[in-house]
């Protein structure tokens, strides 16, 4: 993997703010190199992880609640269908946490079943004020993997111990990227301080057309500092898509080739220059594919993004 | 430690109602003989408890002890814990309750169960009816299949509810020791069901308050602390408190 020239990246990315967006901000590449095993994987928009220059598909997959199905084999197989649909539609990043019950184990099951350990961009977290290293080892066991692409300090829990631990793992070559997460707009000040002072590769925050606070300071800062941004709760845990269900799409959705509210929301997110990858969770393979299709075709420009937020703001 | 204060109750809802109710479906299908046996054992215990007699008291306690052991292993350990890590912290409570019930069954002066016609008895009997008859089948009203029924003896919620009923129907010193575990479970279950938007959460919540209120009334009237006299032990009918 090539090392990034961070300064060039930032210069090249141009002025910050909501400068006109189009499909060009995310690059459509011919085919996912890592997913070469599937001949049917479509082209998707990919975003750059500034700290390395690596490009990853602009939509990922969350696992909170949806993948916590315990030992229920019927539901485990349904999860495997979701992961399969996700990969086949061009997805790579799957996010989980030790907080999510059996989700990590279920992801391990799905990857085994699909023989897809080499297709995933594995993203997990450390969530303890105690033995972080022990928890990470357990997490790896559950995923049936040895090393992760990205580990994040979940909700900044045990940050003083866990962040140095992750940096150490990265320095030793046992981890590719280090990140931190929050959600629901919590602990934003702490997160900002860490973004300013630590050499983070990723941050994960809540962002959607209704929860836009991060647009004010955090997203511009991430851009300036070359920190990739993962977006959690893109559909507000599903309440957004539920509230919008049955509402007709605005006319301009057709210009973006958005077939659903879910896609419109994801396009809104992906189009932000700071956003690397929203990670919607789903139990439905069709939704997984639909969400990935949001990372194809045209993205809204600044004006259209505002329109999307305005329309959704009125409806919910 | 401020990081832990950020969490709300909803942050700890780790699973969907669909996954939760499928736990009962799977358990009822795989372990149907044990589930049925535990339910019947519970019914026998309830039948004995409603009689105003002094025979069968130890049997009730032994059956309840076995039931708590089974609910702890059969449901909590095998099915619920994998989707809810918080259960691991409550699981030892089920072991403690099973042991306590066995100790109560073995001690020289066992508890005495029976209908006494006072408020505590009414609450106790009411809780038994809810646990055995109503709770398992509320799901039908909400459109769930019968196979997902939460039965007393295996599913933790009705087992805890019913046990509160049994204890309120009992007389004898130290019996309140049997209340904390089912009470804690009911609070935990009520919170879980509430964040899952399940109306049945209120049943658990009301049961907790009724039990505490009845227990407090008994305590106030000296029912809790007074040992049974020889005469009372010999003649159940003379029980007046
Ligand atoms: N602090 C943290 O680190 C943190 C906090 C929160 C979340 N996260 C991460 O972020 C991920 C996403 O957040 P989330 O799971 O809370 O909420 P979310 O992704 O905003 O919403 C998930 C819900 O959206 C629905 N959905 C998905 N695709 C859809 C579509 N195409 N059409 C209609 N509905 C759709 C799903 O229902 P169906 O199953 O019916 O599709 C699901 O119930 C989590 O899974 C987790 O990995 C991290």
Coordinates of C-alpha atoms and ligand atoms in Angstrom, one line a residue:
Chain A
X1 CA 0.0 0.0 0.0
X2 CA 1.3 3.4 -0.9
X3 CA 2.1 6.0 1.7
X4 CA 0.0 9.1 1.6
X5 CA 1.3 12.6 1.0
X6 CA -1.1 14.2 3.4
X7 CA -0.2 17.8 2.4
X8 CA -0.8 17.1 -1.3
X9 CA -4.1 15.4 -0.5
X10 CA -5.4 18.4 1.4
X11 CA -4.1 20.9 -1.2
X12 CA -5.6 18.8 -4.0
X13 CA -8.9 18.5 -2.2
X14 CA -9.4 22.2 -2.5
X15 CA -11.1 24.7 -0.3
X16 CA -13.2 23.4 2.5
X17 CA -16.8 24.1 3.0
X18 CA -19.6 23.0 0.8
X19 CA -17.9 23.6 -2.5
X20 CA -19.7 22.1 -5.4
X21 CA -19.9 18.3 -5.2
X22 CA -20.3 15.9 -8.0
X23 CA -19.5 12.3 -8.8
X24 CA -15.9 13.4 -9.2
X25 CA -15.2 13.7 -5.4
X26 CA -15.5 10.0 -5.0
X27 CA -13.7 8.2 -7.7
X28 CA -15.3 5.4 -9.6
X29 CA -12.7 2.8 -10.2
X30 CA -13.0 0.0 -12.7
X31 CA -13.2 -2.9 -10.2
X32 CA -12.4 -3.6 -6.6
X33 CA -9.0 -5.1 -6.4
X34 CA -9.6 -7.0 -3.2
X35 CA -13.0 -8.3 -4.3
X36 CA -11.6 -9.7 -7.5
X37 CA -12.9 -13.1 -6.6
X38 CA -16.4 -12.0 -7.6
X39 CA -16.7 -11.3 -11.3
X40 CA -20.1 -9.5 -10.8
X41 CA -18.9 -6.8 -8.4
X42 CA -20.1 -3.5 -9.8
X43 CA -18.1 -0.2 -9.9
X44 CA -18.8 1.9 -6.9
X45 CA -17.7 5.3 -5.7
X46 CA -14.6 5.0 -3.5
X47 CA -13.3 7.6 -1.1
X48 CA -9.7 8.2 0.0
X49 CA -8.4 7.4 3.4
X50 CA -6.1 10.5 3.7
X51 CA -3.5 9.0 5.9
X52 CA -2.5 6.3 3.3
X53 CA -4.2 7.2 0.1
X54 CA -6.1 3.9 0.1
X55 CA -9.5 4.1 -1.6
X56 CA -12.4 2.3 0.0
X57 CA -16.1 1.9 -1.2
X58 CA -18.1 4.9 0.0
X59 CA -20.8 2.8 1.8
X60 CA -20.1 0.3 4.5
X61 CA -22.2 -2.0 6.7
X62 CA -23.0 -1.6 10.4
X63 CA -23.9 -4.5 12.7
X64 CA -25.5 -2.9 15.8
X65 CA -28.7 -4.9 16.7
X66 CA -29.0 -6.3 13.2
X67 CA -26.2 -8.9 13.6
X68 CA -26.8 -9.7 17.2
X69 CA -28.8 -12.9 16.6
X70 CA -27.0 -15.3 19.0
X71 CA -27.0 -18.9 18.0
X72 CA -30.1 -18.8 15.9
X73 CA -28.9 -20.5 12.7
X74 CA -31.8 -19.3 10.6
X75 CA -31.0 -15.7 11.5
X76 CA -27.3 -16.2 11.1
X77 CA -27.8 -17.4 7.6
X78 CA -30.0 -14.3 6.9
X79 CA -27.0 -12.2 8.1
X80 CA -24.8 -14.1 5.7
X81 CA -27.2 -13.2 2.9
X82 CA -26.9 -9.6 3.9
X83 CA -23.1 -9.7 3.9
X84 CA -23.2 -11.6 0.6
X85 CA -25.5 -9.0 -1.0
X86 CA -23.2 -6.2 0.4
X87 CA -20.0 -7.7 -1.0
X88 CA -21.6 -8.5 -4.3
X89 CA -22.8 -4.9 -4.6
X90 CA -19.2 -3.7 -4.1
X91 CA -19.1 -3.1 -0.3
X92 CA -16.1 -3.8 1.9
X93 CA -16.2 -2.1 5.3
X94 CA -18.0 -4.0 8.1
X95 CA -18.2 -2.3 11.5
X96 CA -18.8 -3.9 14.9
X97 CA -18.0 -3.7 18.6
X98 CA -17.6 -5.8 21.7
X99 CA -20.7 -4.0 22.9
X100 CA -22.9 -5.5 20.2
X101 CA -23.6 -8.9 21.8
X102 CA -23.0 -11.8 19.4
X103 CA -22.5 -9.5 16.3
X104 CA -18.8 -10.1 16.1
X105 CA -19.2 -13.8 16.2
X106 CA -22.0 -13.7 13.7
X107 CA -19.7 -11.6 11.3
X108 CA -17.1 -14.3 11.8
X109 CA -19.7 -16.9 10.9
X110 CA -20.7 -15.0 7.8
X111 CA -17.2 -14.5 6.5
X112 CA -16.4 -18.2 7.0
X113 CA -19.6 -19.2 5.3
X114 CA -18.9 -16.9 2.3
X115 CA -15.2 -17.6 2.3
X116 CA -14.9 -13.8 2.3
X117 CA -12.2 -12.9 4.9
X118 CA -10.1 -11.4 2.1
X119 CA -13.0 -9.2 0.9
X120 CA -13.7 -7.4 4.1
X121 CA -12.3 -4.1 5.4
X122 CA -12.5 -5.2 9.0
X123 CA -13.5 -2.5 11.4
X124 CA -14.1 -3.0 15.1
X125 CA -13.6 -1.3 18.4
X126 CA -12.2 -1.5 21.9
X127 CA -14.7 -0.8 24.6
X128 CA -13.4 -1.3 28.1
X129 CA -11.7 0.6 30.9
X130 CA -9.9 -2.6 31.7
X131 CA -7.9 -5.0 29.7
X132 CA -8.0 -3.5 26.1
X133 CA -5.5 -5.9 24.7
X134 CA -7.4 -8.9 26.0
X135 CA -10.6 -7.6 24.6
X136 CA -9.0 -7.1 21.2
X137 CA -7.7 -10.6 21.2
X138 CA -11.2 -11.9 22.0
X139 CA -12.6 -9.8 19.2
X140 CA -10.2 -11.2 16.7
X141 CA -11.1 -14.7 17.8
X142 CA -14.8 -14.0 17.2
X143 CA -14.1 -12.6 13.7
X144 CA -11.8 -15.6 13.1
X145 CA -9.1 -13.2 12.0
X146 CA -5.7 -12.2 13.3
X147 CA -5.4 -8.5 12.4
X148 CA -7.9 -5.8 11.8
X149 CA -7.8 -3.0 9.2
X150 CA -9.2 -0.5 11.6
X151 CA -9.7 -0.5 15.4
X152 CA -11.4 2.4 17.1
X153 CA -11.8 3.4 20.7
X154 CA -15.6 3.0 21.1
X155 CA -17.3 6.1 22.6
X156 CA -13.8 7.2 23.9
X157 CA -14.1 4.6 26.7
X158 CA -10.8 4.1 28.4
X159 CA -9.2 6.5 25.8
X160 CA -6.0 7.2 27.9
X161 CA -5.1 3.5 27.9
X162 CA -6.7 2.3 24.7
X163 CA -5.5 4.9 22.2
X164 CA -1.8 4.4 23.1
X165 CA -2.5 0.6 22.8
X166 CA -3.9 1.0 19.3
X167 CA -1.0 3.2 18.2
X168 CA 1.4 0.6 19.6
X169 CA -0.3 -2.1 17.6
X170 CA -0.1 0.0 14.5
X171 CA 3.6 0.8 15.0
X172 CA 4.2 -3.0 15.4
X173 CA 2.4 -3.6 12.1
X174 CA -0.5 -5.5 13.8
X175 CA -3.1 -2.9 12.8
X176 CA -3.5 -0.7 9.7
X177 CA -5.6 2.2 11.0
X178 CA -6.5 3.8 14.4
X179 CA -9.7 5.6 15.1
X180 CA -12.1 6.9 17.7
X181 CA -15.9 6.9 17.8
X182 CA -18.8 8.7 19.3
X183 CA -22.5 8.9 18.4
X184 CA -25.6 11.0 19.0
X185 CA -23.4 14.1 19.1
X186 CA -22.0 13.1 22.5
X187 CA -18.5 14.1 23.7
X188 CA -17.9 16.2 20.6
X189 CA -15.4 18.5 22.4
X190 CA -13.3 15.6 23.6
X191 CA -13.3 14.2 20.1
X192 CA -12.3 17.5 18.6
X193 CA -9.4 17.8 21.1
X194 CA -8.2 14.3 20.2
X195 CA -8.5 15.1 16.5
X196 CA -6.3 18.1 17.0
X197 CA -3.7 16.4 19.1
X198 CA -3.5 12.7 18.0
X199 CA -2.4 11.2 14.6
X200 CA -5.8 9.6 14.0
X201 CA -6.6 7.8 10.7
X202 CA -10.4 7.7 11.3
X203 CA -13.1 9.2 13.4
X204 CA -16.7 7.9 13.5
X205 CA -19.6 10.2 14.3
X206 CA -23.3 10.4 13.8
X207 CA -24.4 12.4 10.8
X208 CA -27.5 12.5 8.6
X209 CA -29.7 15.2 7.0
X210 CA -31.4 15.8 10.4
X211 CA -28.4 15.6 12.8
X212 CA -26.0 18.1 11.1
X213 CA -24.1 19.5 14.0
X214 CA -20.8 17.9 12.8
X215 CA -21.0 20.0 9.7
X216 CA -20.1 23.1 11.7
X217 CA -16.7 22.2 13.0
X218 CA -15.9 18.6 13.2
X219 CA -16.1 17.6 9.5
X220 CA -14.1 20.6 8.4
X221 CA -11.5 19.8 11.0
X222 CA -11.4 16.2 9.8
X223 CA -10.8 17.4 6.3
X224 CA -8.0 19.8 7.4
X225 CA -6.3 17.1 9.5
X226 CA -6.7 14.4 6.8
X227 CA -8.8 12.2 9.0
X228 CA -11.2 9.8 7.3
X229 CA -14.8 10.0 8.6
X230 CA -17.1 7.1 9.1
X231 CA -20.8 8.0 9.6
X232 CA -22.9 6.1 12.0
X233 CA -26.7 6.2 12.4
X234 CA -27.1 7.5 8.8
X235 CA -30.8 6.6 9.1
X236 CA -31.1 7.6 12.8
X237 CA -31.3 3.9 13.7
X238 CA -34.0 3.3 11.2
X239 CA -36.5 6.0 12.4
X240 CA -35.6 8.3 9.5
X241 CA -36.4 5.7 6.8
X242 CA -39.5 4.6 8.7
X243 CA -40.8 8.1 8.9
X244 CA -40.1 8.8 5.3
X245 CA -41.7 5.5 4.1
X246 CA -44.6 6.2 1.8
X247 CA -43.6 9.8 1.2
X248 CA -43.0 10.5 -2.5
X249 CA -39.4 11.3 -3.4
X250 CA -38.7 14.8 -4.5
X251 CA -38.4 15.3 -8.3
X252 CA -34.6 16.0 -8.1
X253 CA -34.1 12.5 -6.8
X254 CA -34.5 11.3 -10.4
X255 CA -31.5 13.5 -11.4
X256 CA -29.4 11.6 -8.9
X257 CA -30.9 8.3 -9.9
X258 CA -31.9 7.8 -6.3
X259 CA -34.6 5.1 -6.1
X260 CA -35.4 5.5 -2.4
X261 CA -35.1 7.8 0.6
X262 CA -32.4 5.6 1.9
X263 CA -30.3 6.2 -1.2
X264 CA -31.0 9.9 -1.2
X265 CA -29.8 10.1 2.4
X266 CA -26.7 8.1 1.7
X267 CA -25.9 10.3 -1.4
X268 CA -26.3 13.3 0.8
X269 CA -23.7 11.9 3.2
X270 CA -21.2 10.6 0.6
X271 CA -21.3 13.9 -1.2
X272 CA -19.8 15.7 1.8
X273 CA -16.0 16.1 1.1
X274 CA -15.1 15.0 4.6
X275 CA -17.2 11.9 4.6
X276 CA -15.5 8.7 3.8
X277 CA -18.1 6.1 4.4
X278 CA -21.6 5.9 6.0
X279 CA -22.2 2.5 7.6
X280 CA -26.0 1.7 7.5
X281 CA -27.0 -1.5 9.3
X282 CA -29.6 -3.8 7.9
X283 CA -31.2 -7.2 8.2
X284 CA -32.4 -7.2 4.6
X285 CA -30.1 -8.2 1.7
X286 CA -32.2 -6.1 -0.7
X287 CA -31.5 -3.0 1.5
X288 CA -27.8 -3.9 1.7
X289 CA -27.6 -3.9 -2.1
X290 CA -29.8 -0.8 -2.4
X291 CA -27.6 1.1 0.1
X292 CA -24.5 0.1 -1.9
X293 CA -26.1 1.4 -5.1
X294 CA -26.2 4.8 -3.5
X295 CA -22.4 4.8 -4.0
X296 CA -22.9 4.8 -7.8
X297 CA -23.7 7.4 -10.4
X298 CA -24.1 11.0 -9.6
X299 CA -23.8 12.7 -6.2
X300 CA -25.6 15.9 -5.2
X301 CA -23.8 19.2 -5.3
X302 CA -23.9 21.7 -2.5
X303 CA -27.3 23.2 -3.5
X304 CA -28.9 19.8 -3.9
X305 CA -27.6 18.6 -0.5
X306 CA -29.3 21.6 1.1
X307 CA -32.5 20.7 -0.7
X308 CA -32.3 17.1 0.5
X309 CA -31.9 18.3 4.1
X310 CA -34.7 20.8 3.7
X311 CA -37.2 18.3 2.3
X312 CA -36.4 15.7 4.9
X313 CA -36.4 18.3 7.7
X314 CA -40.0 19.1 6.7
X315 CA -41.2 15.5 6.5
X316 CA -39.8 14.2 9.8
Chain B
X1 CA -15.1 7.5 34.2
X2 CA -17.3 10.2 32.7
X3 CA -17.4 8.2 29.5
X4 CA -19.9 5.7 31.1
X5 CA -22.3 8.4 32.1
X6 CA -23.1 9.2 28.5
X7 CA -25.1 6.1 28.0
X8 CA -28.8 6.0 28.0
X9 CA -31.0 3.0 28.5
X10 CA -31.7 2.7 24.8
X11 CA -27.9 2.3 24.1
X12 CA -28.1 -1.0 25.8
X13 CA -30.8 -2.4 23.7
X14 CA -28.7 -4.9 21.8
X15 CA -31.2 -6.9 19.9
X16 CA -34.5 -6.5 18.1
X17 CA -37.9 -7.9 19.4
X18 CA -37.8 -10.3 16.4
X19 CA -34.5 -11.9 17.7
X20 CA -35.7 -11.8 21.3
X21 CA -39.0 -13.7 20.7
X22 CA -37.3 -16.2 18.4
X23 CA -35.3 -17.2 21.5
X24 CA -38.5 -18.7 23.0
X25 CA -39.5 -20.3 19.7
X26 CA -36.1 -22.0 19.5
X27 CA -36.1 -23.1 23.1
X28 CA -39.8 -24.3 23.0
X29 CA -39.0 -26.3 19.8
X30 CA -35.7 -27.8 20.9
X31 CA -36.4 -28.4 24.6
X32 CA -40.2 -28.9 24.5
X33 CA -40.2 -31.9 26.9
X34 CA -38.2 -29.9 29.5
X35 CA -40.3 -26.8 28.9
X36 CA -43.6 -28.7 29.3
X37 CA -42.3 -30.6 32.4
X38 CA -41.2 -27.3 34.0
X39 CA -44.6 -25.8 33.3
X40 CA -46.5 -28.7 34.7
X41 CA -44.2 -28.7 37.8
X42 CA -45.1 -25.1 38.2
X43 CA -48.8 -25.8 37.9
X44 CA -48.5 -28.6 40.5
X45 CA -46.6 -26.2 42.8
X46 CA -49.3 -23.5 42.3
X47 CA -52.0 -26.0 43.0
X48 CA -50.3 -27.0 46.3
X49 CA -49.7 -23.3 47.2
X50 CA -53.4 -22.4 46.8
X51 CA -54.4 -25.1 49.3
X52 CA -54.5 -24.0 52.8
X53 CA -52.6 -26.9 54.2
X54 CA -49.3 -27.8 55.7
X55 CA -48.5 -30.7 53.4
X56 CA -46.6 -30.1 50.2
X57 CA -44.8 -27.0 51.4
X58 CA -41.4 -28.6 50.9
X59 CA -42.5 -30.0 47.5
X60 CA -43.3 -26.5 46.3
X61 CA -39.9 -25.2 47.3
X62 CA -38.1 -28.2 45.7
X63 CA -40.0 -27.7 42.5
X64 CA -39.3 -24.0 42.4
X65 CA -35.6 -24.6 43.1
X66 CA -35.4 -27.0 40.1
X67 CA -37.4 -24.6 38.0
X68 CA -35.0 -21.7 38.8
X69 CA -32.0 -24.0 38.0
X70 CA -33.5 -25.0 34.7
X71 CA -34.6 -21.4 33.7
X72 CA -31.1 -20.2 34.5
X73 CA -29.4 -22.9 32.4
X74 CA -32.1 -23.6 29.8
X75 CA -33.0 -20.1 28.9
X76 CA -30.5 -17.6 30.3
X77 CA -27.3 -19.5 29.8
X78 CA -28.1 -21.2 26.5
X79 CA -30.2 -18.6 24.7
X80 CA -30.4 -15.2 26.3
X81 CA -26.8 -14.6 27.3
X82 CA -25.4 -14.9 23.7
X83 CA -27.4 -11.8 22.7
X84 CA -27.3 -9.9 25.9
X85 CA -24.0 -9.7 27.8
X86 CA -25.7 -8.0 30.7
X87 CA -27.4 -11.3 31.5
X88 CA -24.0 -12.7 32.6
X89 CA -24.2 -10.4 35.6
X90 CA -27.6 -11.6 36.6
X91 CA -27.1 -15.3 35.9
X92 CA -25.5 -16.0 39.3
X93 CA -28.7 -14.6 40.8
X94 CA -30.6 -17.6 39.4
X95 CA -28.1 -19.9 41.0
X96 CA -28.5 -18.1 44.3
X97 CA -32.3 -18.3 44.0
X98 CA -32.2 -22.0 43.3
X99 CA -29.9 -22.6 46.2
X100 CA -32.0 -20.4 48.5
X101 CA -35.2 -22.3 47.6
X102 CA -33.5 -25.6 48.3
X103 CA -32.3 -24.3 51.6
X104 CA -35.8 -23.2 52.5
X105 CA -37.1 -26.6 51.5
X106 CA -34.5 -28.3 53.7
X107 CA -34.7 -26.3 56.8
X108 CA -36.6 -27.7 59.8
X109 CA -39.4 -25.2 59.7
X110 CA -40.3 -24.8 56.0
X111 CA -42.4 -22.0 54.6
X112 CA -46.1 -22.5 54.7
X113 CA -48.1 -21.7 51.6
X114 CA -51.8 -21.0 51.5
X115 CA -54.5 -18.7 50.6
X116 CA -55.3 -16.4 53.5
X117 CA -57.7 -14.0 51.9
X118 CA -55.7 -10.9 52.8
X119 CA -54.3 -8.3 50.3
X120 CA -51.0 -10.1 50.1
X121 CA -52.6 -13.4 49.2
X122 CA -54.7 -11.6 46.6
X123 CA -51.6 -10.1 45.0
X124 CA -49.8 -13.4 45.2
X125 CA -52.6 -15.3 43.6
X126 CA -53.0 -12.6 41.0
X127 CA -49.3 -12.8 40.1
X128 CA -49.6 -16.6 39.8
X129 CA -52.5 -16.2 37.4
X130 CA -50.6 -13.6 35.3
X131 CA -47.5 -15.8 35.3
X132 CA -49.2 -19.0 34.3
X133 CA -52.1 -17.9 32.2
X134 CA -51.8 -14.4 30.9
X135 CA -48.1 -13.7 30.4
X136 CA -47.4 -16.7 28.1
X137 CA -50.2 -15.8 25.8
X138 CA -50.1 -12.0 25.5
X139 CA -47.9 -12.5 22.4
X140 CA -50.9 -14.0 20.7
X141 CA -52.7 -10.7 20.9
X142 CA -49.7 -9.0 19.4
X143 CA -49.7 -11.5 16.5
X144 CA -46.9 -13.7 17.7
X145 CA -47.1 -17.5 17.2
X146 CA -48.0 -19.8 20.0
X147 CA -44.6 -21.5 19.6
X148 CA -43.1 -18.2 20.9
X149 CA -45.1 -18.4 24.2
X150 CA -43.1 -17.6 27.3
X151 CA -44.0 -20.3 29.7
X152 CA -43.6 -20.3 33.5
X153 CA -40.8 -22.6 34.4
X154 CA -38.5 -21.9 31.5
X155 CA -38.9 -18.3 30.3
X156 CA -37.4 -16.0 32.9
X157 CA -40.1 -13.3 33.0
X158 CA -43.1 -15.4 34.0
X159 CA -40.9 -17.5 36.3
X160 CA -39.8 -14.5 38.2
X161 CA -43.4 -13.1 38.2
X162 CA -44.8 -16.4 39.5
X163 CA -42.1 -16.7 42.1
X164 CA -43.1 -13.3 43.5
X165 CA -46.6 -14.7 43.7
X166 CA -45.4 -17.9 45.5
X167 CA -43.5 -15.9 48.1
X168 CA -46.4 -13.6 48.8
X169 CA -48.6 -16.7 49.3
X170 CA -46.1 -18.0 51.9
X171 CA -45.7 -17.5 55.5
X172 CA -42.6 -18.0 57.6
X173 CA -39.5 -16.2 58.8
X174 CA -36.8 -15.1 56.3
X175 CA -39.1 -15.7 53.3
X176 CA -38.3 -12.2 52.0
X177 CA -34.8 -13.4 51.2
X178 CA -36.5 -15.1 48.2
X179 CA -37.7 -11.8 46.8
X180 CA -34.6 -9.8 45.7
X181 CA -33.5 -12.0 42.7
X182 CA -37.0 -12.2 41.1
X183 CA -37.5 -8.5 41.9
X184 CA -34.2 -7.5 40.3
X185 CA -35.0 -9.7 37.3
X186 CA -38.4 -8.0 36.9
X187 CA -36.8 -4.6 37.0
X188 CA -34.2 -5.6 34.4
X189 CA -36.9 -7.3 32.2
X190 CA -39.2 -4.4 32.5
X191 CA -36.5 -2.0 31.4
X192 CA -35.5 -4.2 28.4
X193 CA -39.1 -4.6 27.3
X194 CA -39.7 -0.9 27.7
X195 CA -36.8 0.1 25.4
X196 CA -38.1 -2.6 22.9
X197 CA -41.4 -0.8 23.0
X198 CA -43.3 -3.8 24.4
X199 CA -46.4 -2.9 26.4
X200 CA -45.9 -6.0 28.6
X201 CA -43.1 -4.0 30.3
X202 CA -45.8 -2.4 32.5
X203 CA -46.9 -5.8 33.8
X204 CA -43.4 -6.4 35.2
X205 CA -43.2 -2.9 36.6
X206 CA -46.6 -3.1 38.3
X207 CA -45.7 -6.6 39.7
X208 CA -42.6 -5.1 41.3
X209 CA -44.5 -2.3 43.0
X210 CA -47.4 -4.6 44.2
X211 CA -44.9 -7.0 45.7
X212 CA -43.0 -4.3 47.5
X213 CA -46.2 -2.8 48.7
X214 CA -47.6 -6.1 50.0
X215 CA -44.4 -7.0 51.6
X216 CA -44.3 -3.6 53.3
X217 CA -47.9 -4.1 54.6
X218 CA -46.9 -7.6 56.0
X219 CA -43.9 -6.1 57.6
X220 CA -46.0 -3.4 59.2
X221 CA -48.4 -5.9 60.5
X222 CA -45.6 -8.1 61.9
X223 CA -46.4 -11.0 59.6
X224 CA -42.8 -11.0 58.4
X225 CA -41.0 -11.3 61.6
X226 CA -43.2 -13.5 63.8
X227 CA -42.4 -17.2 63.9
X228 CA -45.3 -19.6 63.5
X229 CA -46.5 -21.0 66.8
X230 CA -46.7 -24.7 67.4
X231 CA -50.5 -24.4 67.3
X232 CA -50.4 -22.7 64.0
X233 CA -48.1 -25.3 62.6
X234 CA -50.4 -28.0 63.8
X235 CA -53.6 -26.4 62.7
X236 CA -53.4 -24.5 59.4
X237 CA -56.9 -23.1 59.9
X238 CA -55.8 -21.2 62.9
X239 CA -53.5 -19.0 60.7
X240 CA -55.0 -15.6 61.2
X241 CA -52.4 -13.1 60.2
Ligands
LIG1 N1 -20.6 4.9 19.1 C1 -20.5 4.1 18.0 O1 -19.4 3.7 17.7 C2 -21.7 3.8 17.2 C3 -23.0 4.2 17.6 C4 -24.0 3.9 16.8 C5 -23.9 3.2 15.7 N2 -22.6 2.7 15.3 C6 -22.4 1.9 14.1 O2 -23.1 2.5 13.0 C7 -24.0 1.6 12.4 C8 -25.2 2.2 11.8 O3 -26.0 2.8 12.8 P1 -27.4 2.2 13.4 O4 -27.3 0.7 13.2 O5 -27.5 2.6 14.8 O6 -28.5 2.8 12.6 P2 -28.8 3.1 11.0 O7 -27.8 2.4 10.1 O8 -29.0 4.5 10.9 O9 -30.2 2.4 10.8 C9 -30.4 1.0 10.8 C10 -31.8 0.7 10.4 O10 -32.1 1.3 9.1 C11 -32.8 0.4 8.3 N3 -32.4 0.4 6.9 C12 -31.2 0.1 6.4 N4 -31.1 0.2 5.1 C13 -32.4 0.6 4.7 C14 -33.0 0.8 3.5 N5 -32.3 0.7 2.3 N6 -34.3 1.2 3.4 C15 -35.0 1.2 4.6 N7 -34.5 1.0 5.8 C16 -33.2 0.7 5.9 C17 -32.6 -1.0 8.9 O11 -33.8 -1.7 8.8 P3 -33.8 -3.1 7.9 O12 -33.1 -4.1 8.8 O13 -35.3 -3.3 7.7 O14 -33.1 -2.8 6.7 C18 -32.2 -0.7 10.3 O15 -33.2 -0.9 11.2 C19 -24.3 0.6 13.5 O16 -24.8 -0.6 13.1 C20 -22.9 0.5 14.2 O17 -22.1 -0.4 13.5 C21 -21.5 3.0 16.1

